[in-house]
mmCIF file of N, CA and C in Angstrom:
data_model
loop_
_atom_site.group_PDB
_atom_site.id
_atom_site.type_symbol
_atom_site.label_atom_id
_atom_site.label_comp_id
_atom_site.label_asym_id
_atom_site.label_seq_id
_atom_site.Cartn_x
_atom_site.Cartn_y
_atom_site.Cartn_z
ATOM 1 N N MET A 1 -12.683 -15.972 9.622
ATOM 2 C CA MET A 1 -12.227 -14.616 9.384
ATOM 3 C C MET A 1 -12.988 -14.220 8.104
ATOM 4 N N LYS A 2 -13.460 -13.062 8.162
ATOM 5 C CA LYS A 2 -14.121 -12.425 7.059
ATOM 6 C C LYS A 2 -12.957 -11.764 6.109
ATOM 7 N N GLN A 3 -13.256 -11.822 4.913
ATOM 8 C CA GLN A 3 -12.411 -11.336 3.819
ATOM 9 C C GLN A 3 -12.479 -9.797 3.843
ATOM 10 N N ASP A 4 -11.528 -9.145 3.583
ATOM 11 C CA ASP A 4 -11.595 -7.716 3.617
ATOM 12 C C ASP A 4 -10.919 -7.263 2.316
ATOM 13 N N PHE A 5 -11.554 -6.976 1.254
ATOM 14 C CA PHE A 5 -10.910 -6.648 -0.032
ATOM 15 C C PHE A 5 -10.302 -5.267 0.016
ATOM 16 N N GLU A 6 -10.830 -4.447 0.857
ATOM 17 C CA GLU A 6 -10.212 -3.046 0.945
ATOM 18 C C GLU A 6 -8.688 -3.283 1.401
ATOM 19 N N LEU A 7 -8.537 -4.216 2.430
ATOM 20 C CA LEU A 7 -7.088 -4.552 2.972
ATOM 21 C C LEU A 7 -6.313 -5.285 1.791
ATOM 22 N N ILE A 8 -7.012 -6.114 1.031
ATOM 23 C CA ILE A 8 -6.147 -6.981 0.154
ATOM 24 C C ILE A 8 -5.803 -5.698 -0.967
ATOM 25 N N LYS A 9 -6.695 -4.850 -1.326
ATOM 26 C CA LYS A 9 -6.304 -3.802 -2.237
ATOM 27 C C LYS A 9 -5.096 -3.011 -1.794
ATOM 28 N N ILE A 10 -5.195 -2.605 -0.529
ATOM 29 C CA ILE A 10 -4.080 -1.809 0.116
ATOM 30 C C ILE A 10 -2.820 -2.603 0.001
ATOM 31 N N MET A 11 -2.926 -3.843 0.331
ATOM 32 C CA MET A 11 -1.732 -4.693 0.313
ATOM 33 C C MET A 11 -1.051 -4.796 -1.143
ATOM 34 N N LEU A 12 -1.998 -4.994 -2.063
ATOM 35 C CA LEU A 12 -1.497 -5.096 -3.445
ATOM 36 C C LEU A 12 -0.974 -3.770 -3.978
ATOM 37 N N GLN A 13 -1.598 -2.599 -3.749
ATOM 38 C CA GLN A 13 -1.147 -1.358 -3.998
ATOM 39 C C GLN A 13 0.120 -1.009 -3.428
ATOM 40 N N THR A 14 0.410 -1.393 -2.160
ATOM 41 C CA THR A 14 1.624 -1.117 -1.528
ATOM 42 C C THR A 14 2.690 -1.901 -2.236
ATOM 43 N N LEU A 15 2.528 -3.020 -2.557
ATOM 44 C CA LEU A 15 3.583 -3.834 -3.341
ATOM 45 C C LEU A 15 3.715 -3.214 -4.801
ATOM 46 N N ALA A 16 2.610 -2.880 -5.379
ATOM 47 C CA ALA A 16 2.818 -2.284 -6.789
ATOM 48 C C ALA A 16 3.429 -0.960 -6.851
ATOM 49 N N ASP A 17 3.290 -0.197 -5.659
ATOM 50 C CA ASP A 17 3.878 1.249 -5.770
ATOM 51 C C ASP A 17 5.486 1.147 -5.337
ATOM 52 N N ASP A 18 5.862 0.112 -4.843
ATOM 53 C CA ASP A 18 7.346 -0.058 -4.541
ATOM 54 C C ASP A 18 8.155 0.004 -5.826
ATOM 55 N N GLU A 19 9.351 0.585 -5.725
ATOM 56 C CA GLU A 19 10.128 0.610 -6.765
ATOM 57 C C GLU A 19 11.030 -0.578 -7.145
ATOM 58 N N ASN A 20 11.054 -1.426 -6.125
ATOM 59 C CA ASN A 20 11.869 -2.731 -6.375
ATOM 60 C C ASN A 20 10.710 -3.772 -6.732
ATOM 61 N N PHE A 21 11.248 -4.940 -7.197
ATOM 62 C CA PHE A 21 10.525 -6.050 -7.543
ATOM 63 C C PHE A 21 10.095 -6.872 -6.368
ATOM 64 N N TYR A 22 10.581 -6.657 -5.164
ATOM 65 C CA TYR A 22 10.273 -7.246 -4.019
ATOM 66 C C TYR A 22 10.235 -6.131 -2.827
ATOM 67 N N MET A 23 9.706 -6.555 -1.677
ATOM 68 C CA MET A 23 9.611 -5.739 -0.502
ATOM 69 C C MET A 23 9.968 -6.647 0.659
ATOM 70 N N LEU A 24 10.750 -6.045 1.720
ATOM 71 C CA LEU A 24 10.971 -6.864 2.814
ATOM 72 C C LEU A 24 9.669 -6.815 3.666
ATOM 73 N N LEU A 25 9.299 -8.043 4.198
ATOM 74 C CA LEU A 25 8.131 -8.163 4.965
ATOM 75 C C LEU A 25 7.915 -7.136 6.142
ATOM 76 N N ASP A 26 9.022 -7.032 6.774
ATOM 77 C CA ASP A 26 8.841 -5.938 7.858
ATOM 78 C C ASP A 26 8.470 -4.602 7.317
ATOM 79 N N THR A 27 9.040 -4.096 6.347
ATOM 80 C CA THR A 27 8.781 -2.874 5.603
ATOM 81 C C THR A 27 7.200 -2.820 5.256
ATOM 82 N N PHE A 28 6.725 -3.947 4.509
ATOM 83 C CA PHE A 28 5.543 -4.142 4.037
ATOM 84 C C PHE A 28 4.372 -4.044 5.154
ATOM 85 N N ALA A 29 4.754 -4.876 6.279
ATOM 86 C CA ALA A 29 3.914 -4.773 7.380
ATOM 87 C C ALA A 29 3.713 -3.484 7.962
ATOM 88 N N LYS A 30 4.833 -2.768 8.155
ATOM 89 C CA LYS A 30 4.723 -1.463 8.794
ATOM 90 C C LYS A 30 4.010 -0.521 7.888
ATOM 91 N N GLN A 31 4.179 -0.614 6.621
ATOM 92 C CA GLN A 31 3.346 0.399 5.754
ATOM 93 C C GLN A 31 1.790 0.099 5.699
ATOM 94 N N ILE A 32 1.559 -1.191 5.833
ATOM 95 C CA ILE A 32 0.071 -1.626 6.021
ATOM 96 C C ILE A 32 -0.552 -1.102 7.273
ATOM 97 N N GLN A 33 0.366 -1.323 8.364
ATOM 98 C CA GLN A 33 -0.073 -0.813 9.779
ATOM 99 C C GLN A 33 -0.338 0.669 9.582
ATOM 100 N N GLU A 34 0.387 1.425 9.044
ATOM 101 C CA GLU A 34 0.255 2.923 8.898
ATOM 102 C C GLU A 34 -1.014 3.211 8.063
ATOM 103 N N LYS A 35 -1.137 2.482 7.026
ATOM 104 C CA LYS A 35 -2.231 2.889 6.157
ATOM 105 C C LYS A 35 -3.691 2.502 6.591
ATOM 106 N N THR A 36 -3.680 1.432 7.555
ATOM 107 C CA THR A 36 -4.857 0.988 8.115
ATOM 108 C C THR A 36 -5.112 1.317 9.549
ATOM 109 N N ASN A 37 -4.251 2.070 10.188
ATOM 110 C CA ASN A 37 -4.261 2.664 11.444
ATOM 111 C C ASN A 37 -4.279 1.456 12.420
ATOM 112 N N ALA A 38 -3.594 0.297 12.178
ATOM 113 C CA ALA A 38 -3.683 -0.855 12.933
ATOM 114 C C ALA A 38 -2.699 -0.683 14.245
ATOM 115 N N ILE A 39 -3.096 -1.319 15.268
ATOM 116 C CA ILE A 39 -2.395 -1.209 16.566
ATOM 117 C C ILE A 39 -1.131 -2.056 16.523
ATOM 118 N N ASP A 40 -1.312 -3.239 15.981
ATOM 119 C CA ASP A 40 -0.077 -4.075 15.892
ATOM 120 C C ASP A 40 0.328 -4.315 14.423
ATOM 121 N N THR A 41 1.602 -4.444 14.317
ATOM 122 C CA THR A 41 2.047 -4.585 12.789
ATOM 123 C C THR A 41 1.673 -5.974 12.350
ATOM 124 N N PHE A 42 1.980 -7.056 12.998
ATOM 125 C CA PHE A 42 1.648 -8.367 12.583
ATOM 126 C C PHE A 42 0.262 -8.991 13.261
ATOM 127 N N ASN A 43 -0.814 -8.351 13.058
ATOM 128 C CA ASN A 43 -1.990 -8.663 13.706
ATOM 129 C C ASN A 43 -2.666 -9.898 13.024
ATOM 130 N N ASP A 44 -3.505 -10.507 13.576
ATOM 131 C CA ASP A 44 -4.171 -11.675 13.088
ATOM 132 C C ASP A 44 -4.808 -11.248 11.632
ATOM 133 N N LYS A 45 -5.415 -10.106 11.503
ATOM 134 C CA LYS A 45 -6.135 -9.747 10.363
ATOM 135 C C LYS A 45 -5.187 -9.563 9.127
ATOM 136 N N PHE A 46 -4.022 -9.125 9.424
ATOM 137 C CA PHE A 46 -2.914 -8.870 8.491
ATOM 138 C C PHE A 46 -2.392 -10.134 7.895
ATOM 139 N N ILE A 47 -1.947 -11.003 8.970
ATOM 140 C CA ILE A 47 -1.418 -12.358 8.604
ATOM 141 C C ILE A 47 -2.496 -13.189 7.893
ATOM 142 N N GLY A 48 -3.706 -13.109 8.386
ATOM 143 C CA GLY A 48 -4.667 -14.002 7.630
ATOM 144 C C GLY A 48 -4.808 -13.425 6.201
ATOM 145 N N HIS A 49 -4.924 -12.191 5.971
ATOM 146 C CA HIS A 49 -4.995 -11.769 4.635
ATOM 147 C C HIS A 49 -3.791 -11.879 3.657
ATOM 148 N N PHE A 50 -2.621 -11.853 4.337
ATOM 149 C CA PHE A 50 -1.392 -12.184 3.680
ATOM 150 C C PHE A 50 -1.461 -13.623 3.148
ATOM 151 N N PHE A 51 -1.933 -14.648 3.987
ATOM 152 C CA PHE A 51 -2.010 -16.012 3.400
ATOM 153 C C PHE A 51 -3.181 -16.152 2.537
ATOM 154 N N LEU A 52 -4.353 -15.355 2.522
ATOM 155 C CA LEU A 52 -5.282 -15.430 1.517
ATOM 156 C C LEU A 52 -4.764 -15.123 0.137
ATOM 157 N N ALA A 53 -3.870 -13.881 0.316
ATOM 158 C CA ALA A 53 -3.413 -13.332 -1.118
ATOM 159 C C ALA A 53 -2.354 -14.393 -1.602
ATOM 160 N N LYS A 54 -1.612 -15.006 -0.688
ATOM 161 C CA LYS A 54 -0.643 -15.947 -1.145
ATOM 162 C C LYS A 54 -1.326 -17.190 -1.720
ATOM 163 N N ASP A 55 -2.331 -17.676 -1.040
ATOM 164 C CA ASP A 55 -3.056 -18.807 -1.579
ATOM 165 C C ASP A 55 -3.779 -18.517 -3.006
ATOM 166 N N SER A 56 -4.163 -17.344 -3.306
ATOM 167 C CA SER A 56 -4.778 -16.963 -4.475
ATOM 168 C C SER A 56 -3.759 -16.515 -5.470
ATOM 169 N N LYS A 57 -2.414 -16.745 -5.128
ATOM 170 C CA LYS A 57 -1.363 -16.320 -6.101
ATOM 171 C C LYS A 57 -1.222 -14.853 -6.435
ATOM 172 N N LEU A 58 -1.818 -13.909 -5.733
ATOM 173 C CA LEU A 58 -1.677 -12.643 -5.752
ATOM 174 C C LEU A 58 -0.300 -11.976 -5.409
ATOM 175 N N ILE A 59 0.223 -12.697 -4.341
ATOM 176 C CA ILE A 59 1.549 -12.363 -3.896
ATOM 177 C C ILE A 59 2.397 -13.640 -3.756
ATOM 178 N N GLU A 60 3.704 -13.494 -3.722
ATOM 179 C CA GLU A 60 4.590 -14.611 -3.672
ATOM 180 C C GLU A 60 5.688 -14.278 -2.625
ATOM 181 N N GLU A 61 5.902 -15.245 -1.913
ATOM 182 C CA GLU A 61 7.118 -15.284 -0.987
ATOM 183 C C GLU A 61 8.434 -15.480 -1.696
ATOM 184 N N LEU A 62 9.467 -14.821 -1.433
ATOM 185 C CA LEU A 62 10.780 -15.073 -1.947
ATOM 186 C C LEU A 62 11.478 -15.686 -0.788
ATOM 187 N N GLY A 63 11.278 -16.963 -0.526
ATOM 188 C CA GLY A 63 11.695 -17.595 0.610
ATOM 189 C C GLY A 63 10.662 -17.451 1.660
ATOM 190 N N PRO A 64 10.749 -18.137 2.857
ATOM 191 C CA PRO A 64 9.451 -18.117 3.864
ATOM 192 C C PRO A 64 9.371 -16.807 4.475
ATOM 193 N N CYS A 65 8.223 -16.232 4.588
ATOM 194 C CA CYS A 65 7.890 -15.087 5.214
ATOM 195 C C CYS A 65 7.572 -15.288 6.662
ATOM 196 N N PHE A 66 6.853 -16.445 6.850
ATOM 197 C CA PHE A 66 6.441 -16.750 8.216
ATOM 198 C C PHE A 66 6.746 -18.237 8.533
ATOM 199 N N PHE A 67 7.276 -18.461 9.846
ATOM 200 C CA PHE A 67 7.533 -19.784 10.347
ATOM 201 C C PHE A 67 6.139 -20.234 10.827
ATOM 202 N N VAL A 68 5.631 -21.426 10.487
ATOM 203 C CA VAL A 68 4.376 -21.941 11.005
ATOM 204 C C VAL A 68 4.560 -23.407 11.315
ATOM 205 N N GLY A 69 3.615 -23.921 12.080
ATOM 206 C CA GLY A 69 3.832 -25.160 12.511
ATOM 207 C C GLY A 69 3.376 -25.463 13.928
ATOM 208 N N PRO A 70 3.269 -26.837 14.345
ATOM 209 C CA PRO A 70 2.796 -27.057 15.719
ATOM 210 C C PRO A 70 3.695 -26.363 16.875
ATOM 211 N N GLN A 71 4.963 -26.101 16.513
ATOM 212 C CA GLN A 71 5.827 -25.599 17.479
ATOM 213 C C GLN A 71 5.602 -24.089 17.780
ATOM 214 N N TYR A 72 4.788 -23.245 16.879
ATOM 215 C CA TYR A 72 4.591 -21.948 16.953
ATOM 216 C C TYR A 72 3.120 -21.749 17.474
ATOM 217 N N SER A 73 2.908 -20.997 18.421
ATOM 218 C CA SER A 73 1.488 -20.590 18.795
ATOM 219 C C SER A 73 0.798 -19.829 17.740
ATOM 220 N N LYS A 74 1.455 -18.955 16.878
ATOM 221 C CA LYS A 74 0.789 -18.304 15.743
ATOM 222 C C LYS A 74 2.092 -18.035 14.801
ATOM 223 N N PRO A 75 1.701 -17.748 13.549
ATOM 224 C CA PRO A 75 2.726 -17.518 12.640
ATOM 225 C C PRO A 75 3.919 -16.531 12.962
ATOM 226 N N LEU A 76 5.119 -16.793 12.948
ATOM 227 C CA LEU A 76 6.202 -15.950 13.329
ATOM 228 C C LEU A 76 6.850 -15.435 12.161
ATOM 229 N N PRO A 77 7.058 -13.997 11.989
ATOM 230 C CA PRO A 77 7.616 -13.481 10.966
ATOM 231 C C PRO A 77 9.091 -13.913 10.688
ATOM 232 N N ALA A 78 9.588 -14.327 9.493
ATOM 233 C CA ALA A 78 10.845 -14.763 9.260
ATOM 234 C C ALA A 78 11.720 -13.483 9.125
ATOM 235 N N ASN A 79 13.069 -13.586 9.536
ATOM 236 C CA ASN A 79 13.984 -12.535 9.537
ATOM 237 C C ASN A 79 14.401 -12.216 8.156
ATOM 238 N N ARG A 80 14.302 -10.948 7.639
ATOM 239 C CA ARG A 80 14.765 -10.521 6.311
ATOM 240 C C ARG A 80 13.814 -11.257 5.147
ATOM 241 N N ALA A 81 12.695 -11.562 5.581
ATOM 242 C CA ALA A 81 11.775 -12.249 4.568
ATOM 243 C C ALA A 81 11.413 -11.261 3.417
ATOM 244 N N LYS A 82 11.149 -11.671 2.229
ATOM 245 C CA LYS A 82 10.840 -10.723 1.116
ATOM 246 C C LYS A 82 9.552 -11.346 0.435
ATOM 247 N N LEU A 83 8.846 -10.449 -0.169
ATOM 248 C CA LEU A 83 7.697 -10.805 -1.094
ATOM 249 C C LEU A 83 7.573 -10.063 -2.197
ATOM 250 N N ARG A 84 6.658 -10.444 -3.073
ATOM 251 C CA ARG A 84 6.435 -9.564 -4.246
ATOM 252 C C ARG A 84 5.056 -9.820 -4.800
ATOM 253 N N ILE A 85 4.654 -8.787 -5.641
ATOM 254 C CA ILE A 85 3.325 -8.980 -6.206
ATOM 255 C C ILE A 85 3.488 -9.736 -7.466
ATOM 256 N N THR A 86 2.512 -10.618 -7.716
ATOM 257 C CA THR A 86 2.474 -11.494 -9.056
ATOM 258 C C THR A 86 1.800 -10.768 -10.141
ATOM 259 N N SER A 87 1.831 -11.230 -11.372
ATOM 260 C CA SER A 87 1.161 -10.679 -12.476
ATOM 261 C C SER A 87 -0.292 -10.733 -12.250
ATOM 262 N N GLN A 88 -0.777 -11.882 -11.576
ATOM 263 C CA GLN A 88 -2.206 -12.132 -11.294
ATOM 264 C C GLN A 88 -2.554 -10.928 -10.120
ATOM 265 N N GLY A 89 -1.682 -10.671 -9.254
ATOM 266 C CA GLY A 89 -1.939 -9.595 -8.274
ATOM 267 C C GLY A 89 -2.093 -8.355 -9.014
ATOM 268 N N LEU A 90 -1.234 -7.950 -9.852
ATOM 269 C CA LEU A 90 -1.433 -6.851 -10.668
ATOM 270 C C LEU A 90 -2.765 -6.614 -11.401
ATOM 271 N N HIS A 91 -3.174 -7.832 -12.038
ATOM 272 C CA HIS A 91 -4.392 -7.823 -12.706
ATOM 273 C C HIS A 91 -5.718 -7.685 -11.687
ATOM 274 N N PHE A 92 -5.553 -8.303 -10.598
ATOM 275 C CA PHE A 92 -6.660 -8.216 -9.627
ATOM 276 C C PHE A 92 -6.586 -6.771 -9.027
ATOM 277 N N LEU A 93 -5.516 -6.127 -8.795
ATOM 278 C CA LEU A 93 -5.551 -4.774 -8.356
ATOM 279 C C LEU A 93 -6.182 -3.917 -9.319
ATOM 280 N N GLU A 94 -5.897 -4.102 -10.659
ATOM 281 C CA GLU A 94 -6.630 -3.150 -11.583
ATOM 282 C C GLU A 94 -8.306 -3.460 -11.482
ATOM 283 N N ALA A 95 -8.646 -4.603 -11.291
ATOM 284 C CA ALA A 95 -10.164 -4.862 -11.177
ATOM 285 C C ALA A 95 -10.548 -4.282 -9.847
ATOM 286 N N LEU A 96 -9.866 -4.340 -8.748
ATOM 287 C CA LEU A 96 -10.265 -3.750 -7.517
ATOM 288 C C LEU A 96 -10.500 -2.079 -7.533
ATOM 289 N N LYS A 97 -9.571 -1.531 -8.462
ATOM 290 C CA LYS A 97 -9.631 -0.173 -8.661
ATOM 291 C C LYS A 97 -10.871 0.343 -9.387
ATOM 292 N N ASN A 98 -11.522 -0.577 -10.035
ATOM 293 C CA ASN A 98 -12.797 -0.262 -10.751
ATOM 294 C C ASN A 98 -13.886 -0.504 -9.786
ATOM 295 N N ASP A 99 -14.633 0.633 -9.365
ATOM 296 C CA ASP A 99 -15.731 0.523 -8.370
ATOM 297 C C ASP A 99 -16.858 -0.457 -8.809
ATOM 298 N N GLY A 100 -17.236 -0.411 -10.166
ATOM 299 C CA GLY A 100 -18.152 -1.307 -10.508
ATOM 300 C C GLY A 100 -17.805 -2.633 -10.434
ATOM 301 N N ILE A 101 -16.540 -3.169 -10.726
ATOM 302 C CA ILE A 101 -16.188 -4.459 -10.625
ATOM 303 C C ILE A 101 -15.984 -4.845 -9.101
ATOM 304 N N PHE A 102 -15.508 -3.915 -8.248
ATOM 305 C CA PHE A 102 -15.259 -4.116 -6.956
ATOM 306 C C PHE A 102 -16.611 -4.516 -6.207
ATOM 307 N N HIS A 103 -17.694 -3.801 -6.533
ATOM 308 C CA HIS A 103 -18.992 -3.951 -5.925
ATOM 309 C C HIS A 103 -19.707 -5.378 -6.253
ATOM 310 N N LYS A 104 -19.231 -5.713 -7.535
ATOM 311 C CA LYS A 104 -19.751 -6.997 -7.989
ATOM 312 C C LYS A 104 -19.140 -8.177 -7.453
ATOM 313 N N ILE A 105 -17.892 -8.021 -7.011
ATOM 314 C CA ILE A 105 -17.075 -9.278 -6.561
ATOM 315 C C ILE A 105 -16.921 -9.207 -5.078
ATOM 316 N N LYS A 106 -17.175 -8.255 -4.366
ATOM 317 C CA LYS A 106 -16.757 -8.149 -2.924
ATOM 318 C C LYS A 106 -17.401 -9.190 -2.045
ATOM 319 N N ASN A 107 -18.547 -9.856 -2.373
ATOM 320 C CA ASN A 107 -19.191 -10.715 -1.540
ATOM 321 C C ASN A 107 -18.748 -12.254 -1.872
ATOM 322 N N PHE A 108 -17.803 -12.417 -2.972
ATOM 323 C CA PHE A 108 -17.416 -13.676 -3.311
ATOM 324 C C PHE A 108 -16.161 -14.163 -2.472
ATOM 325 N N SER A 109 -15.772 -15.390 -2.582
ATOM 326 C CA SER A 109 -14.539 -15.851 -2.057
ATOM 327 C C SER A 109 -13.389 -15.252 -2.820
ATOM 328 N N ILE A 110 -12.255 -15.177 -2.344
ATOM 329 C CA ILE A 110 -11.174 -14.488 -2.912
ATOM 330 C C ILE A 110 -10.852 -15.254 -4.250
ATOM 331 N N ASN A 111 -10.651 -16.561 -4.178
ATOM 332 C CA ASN A 111 -10.522 -17.179 -5.632
ATOM 333 C C ASN A 111 -11.329 -16.913 -6.614
ATOM 334 N N LEU A 112 -12.706 -17.041 -6.268
ATOM 335 C CA LEU A 112 -13.725 -16.598 -7.315
ATOM 336 C C LEU A 112 -13.697 -15.137 -7.673
ATOM 337 N N ALA A 113 -13.488 -14.393 -6.725
ATOM 338 C CA ALA A 113 -13.384 -12.831 -7.021
ATOM 339 C C ALA A 113 -12.235 -12.539 -7.930
ATOM 340 N N VAL A 114 -11.157 -13.236 -7.686
ATOM 341 C CA VAL A 114 -9.963 -12.968 -8.579
ATOM 342 C C VAL A 114 -10.210 -13.417 -10.023
ATOM 343 N N ASP A 115 -10.974 -14.639 -10.209
ATOM 344 C CA ASP A 115 -11.287 -15.020 -11.516
ATOM 345 C C ASP A 115 -12.330 -14.212 -12.176
ATOM 346 N N MET A 116 -13.441 -13.814 -11.466
ATOM 347 C CA MET A 116 -14.417 -12.951 -11.931
ATOM 348 C C MET A 116 -13.966 -11.692 -12.210
ATOM 349 N N GLY A 117 -13.133 -10.968 -11.336
ATOM 350 C CA GLY A 117 -12.577 -9.681 -11.464
ATOM 351 C C GLY A 117 -11.846 -9.555 -12.757
ATOM 352 N N LYS A 118 -10.846 -10.592 -12.986
ATOM 353 C CA LYS A 118 -10.166 -10.473 -14.221
ATOM 354 C C LYS A 118 -10.975 -10.711 -15.523
ATOM 355 N N ASP A 119 -12.042 -11.640 -15.485
ATOM 356 C CA ASP A 119 -12.763 -11.723 -16.571
ATOM 357 C C ASP A 119 -13.638 -10.607 -16.851
ATOM 358 N N ILE A 120 -14.277 -9.887 -15.795
ATOM 359 C CA ILE A 120 -15.013 -8.544 -16.153
ATOM 360 C C ILE A 120 -14.096 -7.502 -16.576
ATOM 361 N N LEU A 121 -12.860 -7.376 -15.982
ATOM 362 C CA LEU A 121 -12.018 -6.317 -16.515
ATOM 363 C C LEU A 121 -11.593 -6.578 -18.041
ATOM 364 N N THR A 122 -11.399 -7.846 -18.331
ATOM 365 C CA THR A 122 -10.920 -8.191 -19.618
ATOM 366 C C THR A 122 -12.215 -7.763 -20.712
ATOM 367 N N SER A 123 -13.402 -8.246 -20.166
ATOM 368 C CA SER A 123 -14.587 -7.894 -21.088
ATOM 369 C C SER A 123 -14.707 -6.478 -21.187
ATOM 370 N N LEU A 124 -14.503 -5.593 -20.169
ATOM 371 C CA LEU A 124 -14.691 -4.122 -20.253
ATOM 372 C C LEU A 124 -13.677 -3.592 -21.123
ATOM 373 N N THR A 125 -12.513 -4.054 -20.974
ATOM 374 C CA THR A 125 -11.344 -3.544 -21.879
ATOM 375 C C THR A 125 -11.541 -3.789 -23.271
ATOM 376 N N CYS A 126 -12.098 -5.157 -23.661
ATOM 377 C CA CYS A 126 -12.268 -5.553 -25.027
ATOM 378 C C CYS A 126 -13.404 -4.639 -25.559
ATOM 379 N N LYS A 127 -14.548 -4.373 -24.808
ATOM 380 C CA LYS A 127 -15.595 -3.570 -25.246
ATOM 381 C C LYS A 127 -15.217 -2.090 -25.432
ATOM 382 N N SER A 128 -14.314 -1.515 -24.748
ATOM 383 C CA SER A 128 -13.844 -0.275 -24.901
ATOM 384 C C SER A 128 -12.921 0.021 -26.223
ATOM 385 N N LEU A 129 -12.212 -1.172 -26.460
ATOM 386 C CA LEU A 129 -11.333 -1.192 -27.621
ATOM 387 C C LEU A 129 -12.081 -1.591 -28.818
ATOM 388 N N GLY A 130 -13.278 -1.955 -28.733
ATOM 389 C CA GLY A 130 -13.986 -2.450 -29.834
ATOM 390 C C GLY A 130 -13.842 -3.880 -30.301
ATOM 391 N N ILE A 131 -13.175 -4.620 -29.524
ATOM 392 C CA ILE A 131 -12.829 -6.011 -29.839
ATOM 393 C C ILE A 131 -14.010 -6.896 -29.247
ATOM 394 N N ASP A 132 -14.550 -7.678 -30.096
ATOM 395 C CA ASP A 132 -15.609 -8.679 -29.627
ATOM 396 C C ASP A 132 -15.070 -10.055 -29.293
#
Protein backbone atom coordinates (compact mmCIF):
# COMPACT_ATOMS: atom_id res chain seq x y z
CA MET A 1 0.00 0.00 0.00
CA LYS A 2 1.30 3.41 -0.91
CA GLN A 3 1.02 6.04 1.81
CA ASP A 4 -1.33 8.91 1.07
CA PHE A 5 -0.50 11.88 3.28
CA GLU A 6 -3.48 13.80 1.88
CA LEU A 7 -5.75 11.09 3.29
CA ILE A 8 -3.89 11.13 6.61
CA LYS A 9 -4.32 14.92 6.69
CA ILE A 10 -8.07 14.60 6.00
CA MET A 11 -8.38 11.96 8.72
CA LEU A 12 -6.54 14.06 11.29
CA GLN A 13 -8.39 17.26 10.34
CA THR A 14 -11.73 15.46 10.66
CA LEU A 15 -10.89 14.37 14.20
CA ALA A 16 -9.45 17.77 15.12
CA ASP A 17 -12.56 19.58 13.88
CA ASP A 18 -14.95 17.48 15.95
CA GLU A 19 -16.27 19.19 19.07
CA ASN A 20 -15.86 16.07 21.22
CA PHE A 21 -12.61 14.52 22.39
CA TYR A 22 -13.55 11.32 20.56
CA MET A 23 -15.49 10.30 17.48
CA LEU A 24 -17.48 7.17 16.73
CA LEU A 25 -15.71 5.07 14.09
CA ASP A 26 -18.85 4.86 11.93
CA THR A 27 -19.27 8.64 11.92
CA PHE A 28 -15.57 9.13 11.20
CA ALA A 29 -15.56 6.64 8.32
CA LYS A 30 -18.67 8.20 6.74
CA GLN A 31 -17.15 11.69 6.92
CA ILE A 32 -13.93 10.45 5.32
CA GLN A 33 -15.96 8.69 2.62
CA GLU A 34 -17.80 11.94 1.83
CA LYS A 35 -14.63 14.04 1.82
CA THR A 36 -12.74 11.63 -0.45
CA ASN A 37 -15.67 10.55 -2.64
CA ALA A 38 -14.88 6.92 -1.83
CA ILE A 39 -17.34 4.27 -2.98
CA ASP A 40 -17.13 2.15 0.18
CA THR A 41 -17.05 3.45 3.75
CA PHE A 42 -14.60 0.88 5.10
CA ASN A 43 -12.45 0.38 2.00
CA ASP A 44 -8.94 -1.09 2.16
CA LYS A 45 -7.29 2.32 1.71
CA PHE A 46 -9.21 3.80 4.64
CA ILE A 47 -8.54 0.81 6.90
CA GLY A 48 -4.86 0.69 5.93
CA HIS A 49 -4.35 4.38 6.66
CA PHE A 50 -6.31 4.07 9.90
CA PHE A 51 -3.78 1.47 11.06
CA LEU A 52 -0.81 3.54 9.79
CA ALA A 53 -2.07 6.54 11.78
CA LYS A 54 -2.62 4.32 14.83
CA ASP A 55 0.82 2.69 14.52
CA SER A 56 2.39 6.16 14.36
CA LYS A 57 0.42 7.26 17.43
CA LEU A 58 -1.42 9.98 15.49
CA ILE A 59 -4.76 8.51 16.54
CA GLU A 60 -5.78 6.26 19.40
CA GLU A 61 -8.58 3.75 19.74
CA LEU A 62 -10.78 4.07 22.81
CA GLY A 63 -11.46 0.36 22.87
CA PRO A 64 -11.06 -1.80 19.76
CA CYS A 65 -12.18 -0.17 16.51
CA PHE A 66 -11.61 -3.23 14.33
CA PHE A 67 -11.77 -6.93 14.98
CA VAL A 68 -8.79 -8.61 13.35
CA GLY A 69 -7.31 -12.07 13.37
CA PRO A 70 -7.30 -15.33 11.49
CA GLN A 71 -11.06 -15.78 11.87
CA TYR A 72 -11.74 -12.59 9.86
CA SER A 73 -11.13 -12.30 6.12
CA LYS A 74 -10.49 -8.56 6.62
CA PRO A 75 -10.71 -6.13 9.55
CA LEU A 76 -14.30 -5.88 10.76
CA PRO A 77 -15.47 -2.57 12.31
CA ALA A 78 -16.41 -2.91 15.96
CA ASN A 79 -19.84 -1.77 17.10
CA ARG A 80 -19.85 1.68 18.78
CA ALA A 81 -16.06 1.93 18.41
CA LYS A 82 -14.48 5.28 19.32
CA LEU A 83 -11.21 6.98 18.43
CA ARG A 84 -9.46 10.25 19.12
CA ILE A 85 -6.62 12.35 17.75
CA THR A 86 -3.51 12.40 19.93
CA SER A 87 -1.28 15.37 20.74
CA GLN A 88 1.25 13.93 18.28
CA GLY A 89 -1.55 13.79 15.70
CA LEU A 90 -2.35 17.47 16.28
CA HIS A 91 1.33 18.41 15.89
CA PHE A 92 1.68 16.38 12.70
CA LEU A 93 -1.52 17.93 11.33
CA GLU A 94 0.03 21.39 11.80
CA ALA A 95 3.10 20.23 9.89
CA LEU A 96 0.93 18.84 7.07
CA LYS A 97 -0.89 22.18 6.78
CA ASN A 98 2.43 23.86 5.94
CA ASP A 99 2.98 23.29 2.20
CA GLY A 100 6.74 23.66 2.52
CA ILE A 101 6.95 20.99 5.19
CA PHE A 102 4.43 18.76 3.42
CA HIS A 103 6.49 18.70 0.21
CA LYS A 104 9.69 17.91 2.14
CA ILE A 105 8.25 14.93 4.02
CA LYS A 106 5.69 13.43 1.62
CA ASN A 107 8.03 10.76 0.24
CA PHE A 108 9.23 9.41 3.59
CA SER A 109 7.71 6.64 5.68
CA ILE A 110 5.00 7.87 8.00
CA ASN A 111 7.08 7.43 11.17
CA LEU A 112 10.00 9.36 9.70
CA ALA A 113 7.64 11.99 8.28
CA VAL A 114 6.03 12.48 11.71
CA ASP A 115 9.41 13.00 13.37
CA MET A 116 10.77 15.23 10.61
CA GLY A 117 7.55 17.23 10.30
CA LYS A 118 7.54 17.94 14.02
CA ASP A 119 11.23 18.93 13.99
CA ILE A 120 10.85 21.22 10.96
CA LEU A 121 7.73 22.86 12.42
CA THR A 122 9.51 23.40 15.74
CA SER A 123 12.50 24.91 13.97
CA LEU A 124 10.33 27.26 11.88
CA THR A 125 8.37 28.33 14.95
CA CYS A 126 11.53 29.01 16.93
CA LYS A 127 12.99 31.09 14.07
CA SER A 128 9.78 33.12 13.73
CA LEU A 129 9.87 33.84 17.48
CA GLY A 130 13.57 34.68 17.44
CA ILE A 131 14.49 31.73 19.62
CA ASP A 132 17.73 29.98 18.77
